[in-house]
């Protein structure tokens, strides 16, 4: 047995911790891309809506369509819409983020053909992450060609490259300054538009830059990229399994594919029903990851297989069927991630849908 327990009251707690750092009128955009960071998008999105979040954000159009199919009716921003999906985006009332003059022009053509007035869109500026976005000097293009009755700009934003770095952090400061310069003429031309810059770590590190809205993802799920912020939050997802089988080994016996591990002495290993196809990647092999069994650490031995992995239980008294904790409220997923040189984002979003989700309301 393997299960991902989703504690929805923890989601509500995290939302209230984030709200407490914001002014009462700062909007929260709840980021539920990548299956709500691997947790399971429908119950998470529904809970956020129930808790009063009025805007959700996804990365791609297909993710927005999944939310609509599940009956989620709130406003949904699509961070990285691809032009080939623009018509289906329109048909599902999703709101694109436009990131260049050519994408703006292409989208407004499609909106005109569909004769929809004032279609809501969001504008992304590149201030130094150098991912997607209008260039700062394209503000003037937007001021001229953005006066266009097919599209209505709802919000204008940028994204920090290192919002969790300790302060003072010059590149982050330069990004903020650049965004302030972009904002001044646009705010004058579009007084109703809202501006936003911060993700989760930004809310913790620079609440003074919250502007009109914040886009929070990982914080909702219980992580904020620094131990002193993580401890204010509660992890929503907790991963557990039960032992499938236990083997006794002689000194020198090997375990797993390509003899990934050899028993240094006589001992025992336990096989667990989870593998790299479930999101516990091979980088957790060779002792990088360790589980808890009856409160004791059992390191992963050898290579992680597709559907199973093996842990050393030589010093633990355990049986098939006994329960195993990967991460929970006490045993942080951030430490798990760190041990294998990855981050909570990658570990969470990699958790496959093969793992049953148990929802705790
Ligand atoms: C994913 C994403 C976020 C959310 O970031 P967190 O660090 O998870 O809070 C915010 N803005 C953009 C543009 C994103 O792509």
mmCIF file of C-alpha atoms and ligand atoms in Angstrom:
data_model
loop_
_atom_site.group_PDB
_atom_site.id
_atom_site.type_symbol
_atom_site.label_atom_id
_atom_site.label_comp_id
_atom_site.label_asym_id
_atom_site.label_seq_id
_atom_site.Cartn_x
_atom_site.Cartn_y
_atom_site.Cartn_z
ATOM 1 C CA UNK A 1 0.000 0.000 0.000
ATOM 2 C CA UNK A 2 1.145 3.502 -0.851
ATOM 3 C CA UNK A 3 -0.863 6.655 -0.131
ATOM 4 C CA UNK A 4 -0.535 10.396 -0.398
ATOM 5 C CA UNK A 5 -2.598 11.932 2.415
ATOM 6 C CA UNK A 6 -3.855 15.405 1.599
ATOM 7 C CA UNK A 7 -4.708 17.455 4.673
ATOM 8 C CA UNK A 8 -7.035 20.173 3.442
ATOM 9 C CA UNK A 9 -7.205 21.932 6.851
ATOM 10 C CA UNK A 10 -3.445 22.505 6.426
ATOM 11 C CA UNK A 11 -4.147 24.220 3.109
ATOM 12 C CA UNK A 12 -6.565 26.559 4.914
ATOM 13 C CA UNK A 13 -3.944 27.176 7.625
ATOM 14 C CA UNK A 14 -1.269 28.059 5.051
ATOM 15 C CA UNK A 15 -3.649 30.389 3.271
ATOM 16 C CA UNK A 16 -4.341 32.195 6.536
ATOM 17 C CA UNK A 17 -0.606 32.528 7.304
ATOM 18 C CA UNK A 18 -0.109 34.095 3.865
ATOM 19 C CA UNK A 19 -3.171 36.341 4.245
ATOM 20 C CA UNK A 20 -1.812 37.593 7.568
ATOM 21 C CA UNK A 21 1.252 38.966 5.724
ATOM 22 C CA UNK A 22 -0.890 40.903 3.239
ATOM 23 C CA UNK A 23 -3.019 44.029 3.327
ATOM 24 C CA UNK A 24 -6.723 43.244 3.419
ATOM 25 C CA UNK A 25 -7.198 44.227 -0.233
ATOM 26 C CA UNK A 26 -4.193 42.422 -1.746
ATOM 27 C CA UNK A 27 -5.562 39.684 -3.969
ATOM 28 C CA UNK A 28 -4.308 36.126 -3.757
ATOM 29 C CA UNK A 29 -3.817 34.243 -7.002
ATOM 30 C CA UNK A 30 -3.747 30.572 -6.016
ATOM 31 C CA UNK A 31 -1.278 28.723 -8.225
ATOM 32 C CA UNK A 32 -2.490 25.180 -8.963
ATOM 33 C CA UNK A 33 -0.347 24.347 -11.993
ATOM 34 C CA UNK A 34 1.199 20.879 -12.414
ATOM 35 C CA UNK A 35 -1.698 19.093 -10.708
ATOM 36 C CA UNK A 36 -1.572 21.543 -7.781
ATOM 37 C CA UNK A 37 2.146 20.838 -7.320
ATOM 38 C CA UNK A 38 1.532 17.114 -7.607
ATOM 39 C CA UNK A 39 -1.086 16.938 -4.892
ATOM 40 C CA UNK A 40 -4.246 16.539 -7.022
ATOM 41 C CA UNK A 41 -5.695 19.629 -8.617
ATOM 42 C CA UNK A 42 -9.439 19.202 -8.199
ATOM 43 C CA UNK A 43 -9.735 18.847 -4.401
ATOM 44 C CA UNK A 44 -7.090 21.543 -3.900
ATOM 45 C CA UNK A 45 -8.707 24.023 -6.292
ATOM 46 C CA UNK A 46 -12.137 23.360 -4.786
ATOM 47 C CA UNK A 47 -10.812 23.952 -1.276
ATOM 48 C CA UNK A 48 -9.135 27.215 -2.333
ATOM 49 C CA UNK A 49 -12.378 28.435 -3.888
ATOM 50 C CA UNK A 50 -14.276 27.435 -0.722
ATOM 51 C CA UNK A 51 -11.717 29.434 1.296
ATOM 52 C CA UNK A 52 -12.450 32.545 -0.738
ATOM 53 C CA UNK A 53 -9.656 32.525 -3.334
ATOM 54 C CA UNK A 54 -11.179 34.124 -6.439
ATOM 55 C CA UNK A 55 -8.325 33.707 -8.926
ATOM 56 C CA UNK A 56 -6.481 30.507 -9.748
ATOM 57 C CA UNK A 57 -3.469 30.135 -12.030
ATOM 58 C CA UNK A 58 -2.269 27.207 -14.118
ATOM 59 C CA UNK A 59 0.666 26.894 -16.501
ATOM 60 C CA UNK A 60 -1.040 25.458 -19.587
ATOM 61 C CA UNK A 61 -4.458 25.571 -21.228
ATOM 62 C CA UNK A 62 -5.071 21.828 -20.738
ATOM 63 C CA UNK A 63 -4.794 22.367 -16.966
ATOM 64 C CA UNK A 64 -7.436 25.096 -17.094
ATOM 65 C CA UNK A 65 -9.728 22.847 -19.116
ATOM 66 C CA UNK A 66 -9.373 20.135 -16.467
ATOM 67 C CA UNK A 67 -10.524 22.627 -13.814
ATOM 68 C CA UNK A 68 -13.501 23.724 -15.916
ATOM 69 C CA UNK A 69 -14.448 20.063 -16.517
ATOM 70 C CA UNK A 70 -14.464 19.574 -12.744
ATOM 71 C CA UNK A 71 -16.925 22.458 -12.380
ATOM 72 C CA UNK A 72 -14.489 25.107 -11.101
ATOM 73 C CA UNK A 73 -15.986 28.410 -12.223
ATOM 74 C CA UNK A 74 -13.669 31.045 -10.758
ATOM 75 C CA UNK A 75 -11.316 33.137 -12.860
ATOM 76 C CA UNK A 76 -8.309 31.198 -14.133
ATOM 77 C CA UNK A 77 -5.085 32.747 -15.375
ATOM 78 C CA UNK A 78 -2.909 30.685 -17.752
ATOM 79 C CA UNK A 79 0.775 31.558 -17.266
ATOM 80 C CA UNK A 80 2.245 29.932 -20.391
ATOM 81 C CA UNK A 81 -0.503 29.544 -23.006
ATOM 82 C CA UNK A 82 0.651 28.205 -26.370
ATOM 83 C CA UNK A 83 -0.770 29.885 -29.492
ATOM 84 C CA UNK A 84 -2.174 26.624 -30.887
ATOM 85 C CA UNK A 85 -4.474 26.440 -27.825
ATOM 86 C CA UNK A 86 -5.798 30.008 -27.994
ATOM 87 C CA UNK A 87 -9.242 29.022 -29.351
ATOM 88 C CA UNK A 88 -9.790 26.347 -26.734
ATOM 89 C CA UNK A 89 -8.643 28.838 -24.101
ATOM 90 C CA UNK A 90 -11.410 31.202 -25.285
ATOM 91 C CA UNK A 91 -14.021 28.477 -25.269
ATOM 92 C CA UNK A 92 -13.240 27.621 -21.672
ATOM 93 C CA UNK A 93 -13.136 31.240 -20.445
ATOM 94 C CA UNK A 94 -9.497 31.034 -19.409
ATOM 95 C CA UNK A 95 -7.388 34.197 -19.205
ATOM 96 C CA UNK A 96 -4.065 34.164 -21.034
ATOM 97 C CA UNK A 97 -0.832 35.766 -19.991
ATOM 98 C CA UNK A 98 0.529 37.547 -23.070
ATOM 99 C CA UNK A 99 4.278 37.917 -23.242
ATOM 100 C CA UNK A 100 5.278 39.650 -26.482
ATOM 101 C CA UNK A 101 3.892 42.042 -29.115
ATOM 102 C CA UNK A 102 3.475 39.175 -31.585
ATOM 103 C CA UNK A 103 1.562 36.987 -29.120
ATOM 104 C CA UNK A 104 -0.573 39.999 -28.177
ATOM 105 C CA UNK A 105 -1.398 40.611 -31.852
ATOM 106 C CA UNK A 106 -2.124 36.962 -32.555
ATOM 107 C CA UNK A 107 -4.439 36.655 -29.561
ATOM 108 C CA UNK A 108 -6.318 39.865 -30.333
ATOM 109 C CA UNK A 109 -6.960 38.630 -33.905
ATOM 110 C CA UNK A 110 -8.524 35.450 -32.547
ATOM 111 C CA UNK A 111 -10.631 37.398 -30.072
ATOM 112 C CA UNK A 112 -11.853 39.713 -32.856
ATOM 113 C CA UNK A 113 -12.760 36.767 -35.091
ATOM 114 C CA UNK A 114 -14.821 35.414 -32.205
ATOM 115 C CA UNK A 115 -16.413 38.860 -31.677
ATOM 116 C CA UNK A 116 -15.902 38.883 -27.921
ATOM 117 C CA UNK A 117 -15.448 42.429 -26.569
ATOM 118 C CA UNK A 118 -13.009 43.209 -23.732
ATOM 119 C CA UNK A 119 -11.504 39.747 -23.315
ATOM 120 C CA UNK A 120 -9.517 39.671 -20.028
ATOM 121 C CA UNK A 121 -5.756 39.195 -20.413
ATOM 122 C CA UNK A 122 -2.646 39.536 -18.253
ATOM 123 C CA UNK A 123 0.722 40.933 -19.272
ATOM 124 C CA UNK A 124 4.068 39.533 -18.235
ATOM 125 C CA UNK A 125 7.269 41.605 -18.265
ATOM 126 C CA UNK A 126 10.750 40.151 -18.193
ATOM 127 C CA UNK A 127 12.813 42.003 -15.593
ATOM 128 C CA UNK A 128 15.787 39.678 -15.372
ATOM 129 C CA UNK A 129 14.676 36.070 -15.068
ATOM 130 C CA UNK A 130 15.013 35.950 -18.859
ATOM 131 C CA UNK A 131 12.289 33.412 -19.263
ATOM 132 C CA UNK A 132 9.194 34.790 -21.000
ATOM 133 C CA UNK A 133 7.876 38.332 -21.010
ATOM 134 C CA UNK A 134 7.708 41.652 -22.805
ATOM 135 C CA UNK A 135 11.016 43.515 -22.730
ATOM 136 C CA UNK A 136 10.974 46.623 -20.493
ATOM 137 C CA UNK A 137 11.313 48.913 -23.542
ATOM 138 C CA UNK A 138 8.128 47.412 -24.987
ATOM 139 C CA UNK A 139 6.122 49.404 -22.417
ATOM 140 C CA UNK A 140 5.761 52.051 -25.126
ATOM 141 C CA UNK A 141 4.491 49.516 -27.637
ATOM 142 C CA UNK A 142 1.903 48.431 -25.073
ATOM 143 C CA UNK A 143 0.849 52.004 -24.344
ATOM 144 C CA UNK A 144 0.198 52.578 -28.073
ATOM 145 C CA UNK A 145 -1.117 49.233 -29.334
ATOM 146 C CA UNK A 146 -2.541 48.100 -26.024
ATOM 147 C CA UNK A 147 -5.454 50.541 -26.491
ATOM 148 C CA UNK A 148 -7.444 47.908 -28.251
ATOM 149 C CA UNK A 149 -11.074 47.172 -27.537
ATOM 150 C CA UNK A 150 -10.751 43.456 -28.155
ATOM 151 C CA UNK A 151 -8.611 42.951 -25.053
ATOM 152 C CA UNK A 152 -8.888 44.219 -21.527
ATOM 153 C CA UNK A 153 -5.719 44.155 -19.447
ATOM 154 C CA UNK A 154 -6.600 42.884 -15.964
ATOM 155 C CA UNK A 155 -3.115 42.685 -14.545
ATOM 156 C CA UNK A 156 0.538 43.302 -15.330
ATOM 157 C CA UNK A 157 3.290 41.391 -13.591
ATOM 158 C CA UNK A 158 6.850 40.182 -13.452
ATOM 159 C CA UNK A 159 8.547 37.292 -11.673
ATOM 160 C CA UNK A 160 11.574 37.303 -9.371
ATOM 161 C CA UNK A 161 14.450 34.943 -10.060
ATOM 162 C CA UNK A 162 15.632 34.521 -6.456
ATOM 163 C CA UNK A 163 12.959 35.767 -4.074
ATOM 164 C CA UNK A 164 14.122 33.401 -1.290
ATOM 165 C CA UNK A 165 17.751 34.667 -1.156
ATOM 166 C CA UNK A 166 18.634 36.466 2.046
ATOM 167 C CA UNK A 167 18.551 40.232 1.956
ATOM 168 C CA UNK A 168 20.045 42.462 0.739
ATOM 169 C CA UNK A 169 20.158 40.785 -2.670
ATOM 170 C CA UNK A 170 21.143 43.124 -5.477
ATOM 171 C CA UNK A 171 19.740 41.252 -8.510
ATOM 172 C CA UNK A 172 16.336 41.031 -6.802
ATOM 173 C CA UNK A 173 16.440 44.715 -5.962
ATOM 174 C CA UNK A 174 17.275 45.549 -9.556
ATOM 175 C CA UNK A 175 14.310 43.465 -10.747
ATOM 176 C CA UNK A 176 11.979 45.338 -8.405
ATOM 177 C CA UNK A 177 13.370 48.683 -9.558
ATOM 178 C CA UNK A 178 12.956 47.707 -13.183
ATOM 179 C CA UNK A 179 9.346 46.665 -12.521
ATOM 180 C CA UNK A 180 8.616 49.959 -10.750
ATOM 181 C CA UNK A 181 9.852 51.791 -13.872
ATOM 182 C CA UNK A 182 7.617 49.677 -16.080
ATOM 183 C CA UNK A 183 4.695 50.200 -13.735
ATOM 184 C CA UNK A 184 4.726 53.998 -13.543
ATOM 185 C CA UNK A 185 3.540 54.866 -17.095
ATOM 186 C CA UNK A 186 1.272 51.800 -17.312
ATOM 187 C CA UNK A 187 -0.460 52.550 -14.016
ATOM 188 C CA UNK A 188 -1.119 56.074 -15.269
ATOM 189 C CA UNK A 189 -2.545 54.799 -18.577
ATOM 190 C CA UNK A 190 -4.521 51.905 -17.067
ATOM 191 C CA UNK A 191 -5.692 52.998 -13.604
ATOM 192 C CA UNK A 192 -7.793 49.861 -13.003
ATOM 193 C CA UNK A 193 -5.059 47.369 -13.817
ATOM 194 C CA UNK A 194 -3.447 45.504 -10.944
ATOM 195 C CA UNK A 195 0.280 44.929 -10.646
ATOM 196 C CA UNK A 196 2.041 41.983 -9.042
ATOM 197 C CA UNK A 197 5.555 40.696 -8.531
ATOM 198 C CA UNK A 198 5.691 38.228 -5.646
ATOM 199 C CA UNK A 199 5.560 34.436 -5.426
ATOM 200 C CA UNK A 200 5.537 32.578 -2.085
ATOM 201 C CA UNK A 201 9.079 33.388 -0.936
ATOM 202 C CA UNK A 202 8.563 36.934 -2.132
ATOM 203 C CA UNK A 203 5.599 37.296 0.241
ATOM 204 C CA UNK A 204 7.768 36.151 3.151
ATOM 205 C CA UNK A 205 10.856 38.130 2.155
ATOM 206 C CA UNK A 206 9.465 41.328 0.616
ATOM 207 C CA UNK A 207 5.890 41.889 1.861
ATOM 208 C CA UNK A 208 6.473 45.608 1.130
ATOM 209 C CA UNK A 209 6.405 44.742 -2.598
ATOM 210 C CA UNK A 210 3.019 43.024 -2.517
ATOM 211 C CA UNK A 211 1.362 45.702 -4.743
ATOM 212 C CA UNK A 212 -2.176 44.660 -5.779
ATOM 213 C CA UNK A 213 -1.826 40.885 -5.827
ATOM 214 C CA UNK A 214 0.515 37.971 -5.099
ATOM 215 C CA UNK A 215 0.856 34.641 -6.886
ATOM 216 C CA UNK A 216 1.325 31.909 -4.321
ATOM 217 C CA UNK A 217 1.930 28.254 -5.093
ATOM 218 C CA UNK A 218 4.336 26.273 -2.936
ATOM 219 C CA UNK A 219 3.362 28.189 0.228
ATOM 220 C CA UNK A 220 -0.205 26.909 -0.038
ATOM 221 C CA UNK A 221 1.202 23.379 0.077
ATOM 222 C CA UNK A 222 3.353 24.067 3.115
ATOM 223 C CA UNK A 223 6.804 25.164 1.905
ATOM 224 C CA UNK A 224 8.432 28.558 1.447
ATOM 225 C CA UNK A 225 12.083 27.770 0.594
ATOM 226 C CA UNK A 226 13.660 28.789 3.927
ATOM 227 C CA UNK A 227 13.443 26.809 7.192
ATOM 228 C CA UNK A 228 12.290 29.876 9.173
ATOM 229 C CA UNK A 229 9.342 30.353 6.794
ATOM 230 C CA UNK A 230 8.596 26.640 6.358
ATOM 231 C CA UNK A 231 8.025 26.337 10.093
ATOM 232 C CA UNK A 232 5.077 28.750 9.915
ATOM 233 C CA UNK A 233 3.345 26.468 7.409
ATOM 234 C CA UNK A 234 1.925 22.937 7.525
ATOM 235 C CA UNK A 235 2.646 20.422 4.783
ATOM 236 C CA UNK A 236 -0.551 19.417 2.984
ATOM 237 C CA UNK A 237 0.792 16.203 1.444
ATOM 238 C CA UNK A 238 2.212 13.344 3.472
ATOM 239 C CA UNK A 239 3.531 10.197 1.830
ATOM 240 C CA UNK A 240 3.400 6.764 3.396
ATOM 241 C CA UNK A 241 3.537 3.116 2.352
ATOM 242 C CA UNK A 242 3.572 -0.342 3.903
ATOM 243 C CA UNK A 243 6.309 -2.947 3.664
ATOM 244 C CA UNK A 244 5.619 -5.514 0.931
ATOM 245 C CA UNK A 245 8.320 -8.089 1.732
ATOM 246 C CA UNK A 246 11.453 -8.483 3.859
ATOM 247 C CA UNK A 247 14.590 -10.390 2.797
ATOM 248 C CA UNK A 248 17.452 -11.667 4.883
ATOM 249 C CA UNK A 249 20.848 -11.166 3.276
ATOM 250 C CA UNK A 250 24.227 -12.749 3.779
ATOM 251 C CA UNK A 251 27.323 -10.568 3.815
ATOM 252 C CA UNK A 252 28.127 -9.668 0.182
ATOM 253 C CA UNK A 253 24.618 -10.315 -1.235
ATOM 254 C CA UNK A 254 23.653 -7.651 -3.724
ATOM 255 C CA UNK A 255 20.359 -5.755 -3.926
ATOM 256 C CA UNK A 256 18.503 -4.358 -6.923
ATOM 257 C CA UNK A 257 19.387 -3.649 -10.529
ATOM 258 C CA UNK A 258 23.049 -3.745 -11.514
ATOM 259 C CA UNK A 259 24.021 -4.940 -8.028
ATOM 260 C CA UNK A 260 23.498 -1.359 -6.856
ATOM 261 C CA UNK A 261 24.220 -2.269 -3.236
ATOM 262 C CA UNK A 262 26.073 -5.054 -1.476
ATOM 263 C CA UNK A 263 25.316 -6.035 2.102
ATOM 264 C CA UNK A 264 28.401 -5.137 4.175
ATOM 265 C CA UNK A 265 27.303 -7.688 6.768
ATOM 266 C CA UNK A 266 24.435 -10.040 7.248
ATOM 267 C CA UNK A 267 21.226 -8.068 7.470
ATOM 268 C CA UNK A 268 17.732 -7.408 6.214
ATOM 269 C CA UNK A 269 16.118 -5.249 3.594
ATOM 270 C CA UNK A 270 12.478 -4.281 3.159
ATOM 271 C CA UNK A 271 10.834 -3.828 -0.266
ATOM 272 C CA UNK A 272 8.435 -0.894 -0.565
ATOM 273 C CA UNK A 273 5.722 -0.518 -3.225
ATOM 274 C CA UNK A 274 6.865 2.782 -4.723
ATOM 275 C CA UNK A 275 9.485 3.609 -7.327
ATOM 276 C CA UNK A 276 10.723 6.138 -9.820
ATOM 277 C CA UNK A 277 7.486 5.838 -11.824
ATOM 278 C CA UNK A 278 5.725 7.224 -8.753
ATOM 279 C CA UNK A 279 8.093 10.148 -8.405
ATOM 280 C CA UNK A 280 10.730 8.805 -6.033
ATOM 281 C CA UNK A 281 13.496 9.257 -8.570
ATOM 282 C CA UNK A 282 16.777 7.403 -8.882
ATOM 283 C CA UNK A 283 18.539 10.374 -7.309
ATOM 284 C CA UNK A 284 17.117 9.144 -3.977
ATOM 285 C CA UNK A 285 18.963 5.821 -4.362
ATOM 286 C CA UNK A 286 22.234 4.869 -2.689
ATOM 287 C CA UNK A 287 21.256 6.240 0.719
ATOM 288 C CA UNK A 288 20.307 9.759 -0.435
ATOM 289 C CA UNK A 289 16.731 9.168 0.692
ATOM 290 C CA UNK A 290 15.703 7.491 3.932
ATOM 291 C CA UNK A 291 12.284 6.498 5.259
ATOM 292 C CA UNK A 292 11.030 6.182 8.856
ATOM 293 C CA UNK A 293 9.872 2.805 10.129
ATOM 294 C CA UNK A 294 8.715 2.640 13.772
ATOM 295 C CA UNK A 295 10.449 5.978 14.274
ATOM 296 C CA UNK A 296 13.816 4.803 12.942
ATOM 297 C CA UNK A 297 15.694 5.806 9.786
ATOM 298 C CA UNK A 298 15.969 3.236 7.008
ATOM 299 C CA UNK A 299 18.119 4.412 4.078
ATOM 300 C CA UNK A 300 17.278 3.463 0.502
ATOM 301 C CA UNK A 301 19.807 0.945 -0.773
ATOM 302 C CA UNK A 302 21.027 0.606 -4.348
ATOM 303 C CA UNK A 303 19.095 1.832 -7.340
ATOM 304 C CA UNK A 304 15.451 2.845 -7.085
ATOM 305 C CA UNK A 305 13.407 0.565 -9.411
ATOM 306 C CA UNK A 306 10.424 1.696 -11.467
ATOM 307 C CA UNK A 307 7.785 0.301 -9.105
ATOM 308 C CA UNK A 308 9.651 -0.583 -5.925
ATOM 309 C CA UNK A 309 12.578 0.423 -3.804
ATOM 310 C CA UNK A 310 14.510 -1.325 -1.057
ATOM 311 C CA UNK A 311 15.564 0.019 2.328
ATOM 312 C CA UNK A 312 18.019 -1.316 4.889
ATOM 313 C CA UNK A 313 16.122 -2.528 7.979
ATOM 314 C CA UNK A 314 18.930 -4.558 9.543
ATOM 315 C CA UNK A 315 18.568 -2.614 12.784
ATOM 316 C CA UNK A 316 14.794 -2.248 12.780
ATOM 317 C CA UNK A 317 12.340 -4.800 14.089
ATOM 318 C CA UNK A 318 9.636 -4.816 11.402
ATOM 319 C CA UNK A 319 7.234 -7.017 9.422
ATOM 320 C CA UNK A 320 5.533 -6.970 6.039
ATOM 321 C CA UNK A 321 2.501 -4.683 6.353
ATOM 322 C CA UNK A 322 4.220 -2.309 8.794
ATOM 323 C CA UNK A 323 3.905 1.328 7.938
ATOM 324 C CA UNK A 324 6.623 3.479 6.440
ATOM 325 C CA UNK A 325 6.759 7.271 6.360
ATOM 326 C CA UNK A 326 8.494 9.105 3.513
ATOM 327 C CA UNK A 327 7.587 12.603 4.637
ATOM 328 C CA UNK A 328 5.001 14.043 6.975
ATOM 329 C CA UNK A 329 4.540 17.021 9.283
ATOM 330 C CA UNK A 330 7.524 16.024 11.462
ATOM 331 C CA UNK A 331 9.818 14.693 8.741
ATOM 332 C CA UNK A 332 10.086 17.431 6.252
ATOM 333 C CA UNK A 333 10.018 16.927 2.560
ATOM 334 C CA UNK A 334 12.471 19.841 2.218
ATOM 335 C CA UNK A 335 15.148 17.798 3.955
ATOM 336 C CA UNK A 336 14.306 14.803 1.784
ATOM 337 C CA UNK A 337 14.622 16.943 -1.301
ATOM 338 C CA UNK A 338 17.851 18.554 -0.122
ATOM 339 C CA UNK A 339 19.507 15.208 0.568
ATOM 340 C CA UNK A 340 19.115 14.279 -3.092
ATOM 341 C CA UNK A 341 20.060 17.720 -4.381
ATOM 342 C CA UNK A 342 16.583 18.622 -5.530
ATOM 343 C CA UNK A 343 13.856 20.990 -4.309
ATOM 344 C CA UNK A 344 10.358 20.472 -2.852
ATOM 345 C CA UNK A 345 8.862 21.739 -6.137
ATOM 346 C CA UNK A 346 10.431 18.924 -8.151
ATOM 347 C CA UNK A 347 9.708 16.220 -5.619
ATOM 348 C CA UNK A 348 6.050 17.225 -5.177
ATOM 349 C CA UNK A 349 5.243 17.775 -8.845
ATOM 350 C CA UNK A 350 6.818 14.426 -9.693
ATOM 351 C CA UNK A 351 4.414 12.435 -7.489
ATOM 352 C CA UNK A 352 2.476 10.424 -10.033
ATOM 353 C CA UNK A 353 -1.240 9.872 -10.172
ATOM 354 C CA UNK A 354 -0.592 6.172 -9.594
ATOM 355 C CA UNK A 355 -0.297 6.964 -5.878
ATOM 356 C CA UNK A 356 -3.819 7.013 -4.425
ATOM 357 C CA UNK A 357 -4.767 10.343 -2.837
ATOM 358 C CA UNK A 358 -6.572 10.217 0.504
ATOM 359 C CA UNK A 359 -8.360 13.471 1.186
ATOM 360 C CA UNK A 360 -8.684 14.610 4.824
ATOM 361 C CA UNK A 361 -11.269 17.421 5.069
HETATM 362 C C1 LIG B 1 4.813 28.894 -10.507
HETATM 363 C C2 LIG B 1 4.716 30.347 -10.504
HETATM 364 C C3 LIG B 1 4.392 31.048 -9.332
HETATM 365 C C4 LIG B 1 4.260 30.391 -7.966
HETATM 366 O O1 LIG B 1 5.501 30.325 -7.354
HETATM 367 P P1 LIG B 1 5.713 29.716 -5.886
HETATM 368 O O2 LIG B 1 7.153 29.872 -5.641
HETATM 369 O O3 LIG B 1 5.283 28.294 -5.978
HETATM 370 O O4 LIG B 1 4.839 30.496 -4.972
HETATM 371 C C5 LIG B 1 4.216 32.419 -9.419
HETATM 372 N N1 LIG B 1 4.359 33.059 -10.598
HETATM 373 C C6 LIG B 1 4.688 32.426 -11.733
HETATM 374 C C7 LIG B 1 4.819 33.212 -12.981
HETATM 375 C C8 LIG B 1 4.897 31.043 -11.724
HETATM 376 O O5 LIG B 1 5.235 30.414 -12.864
#
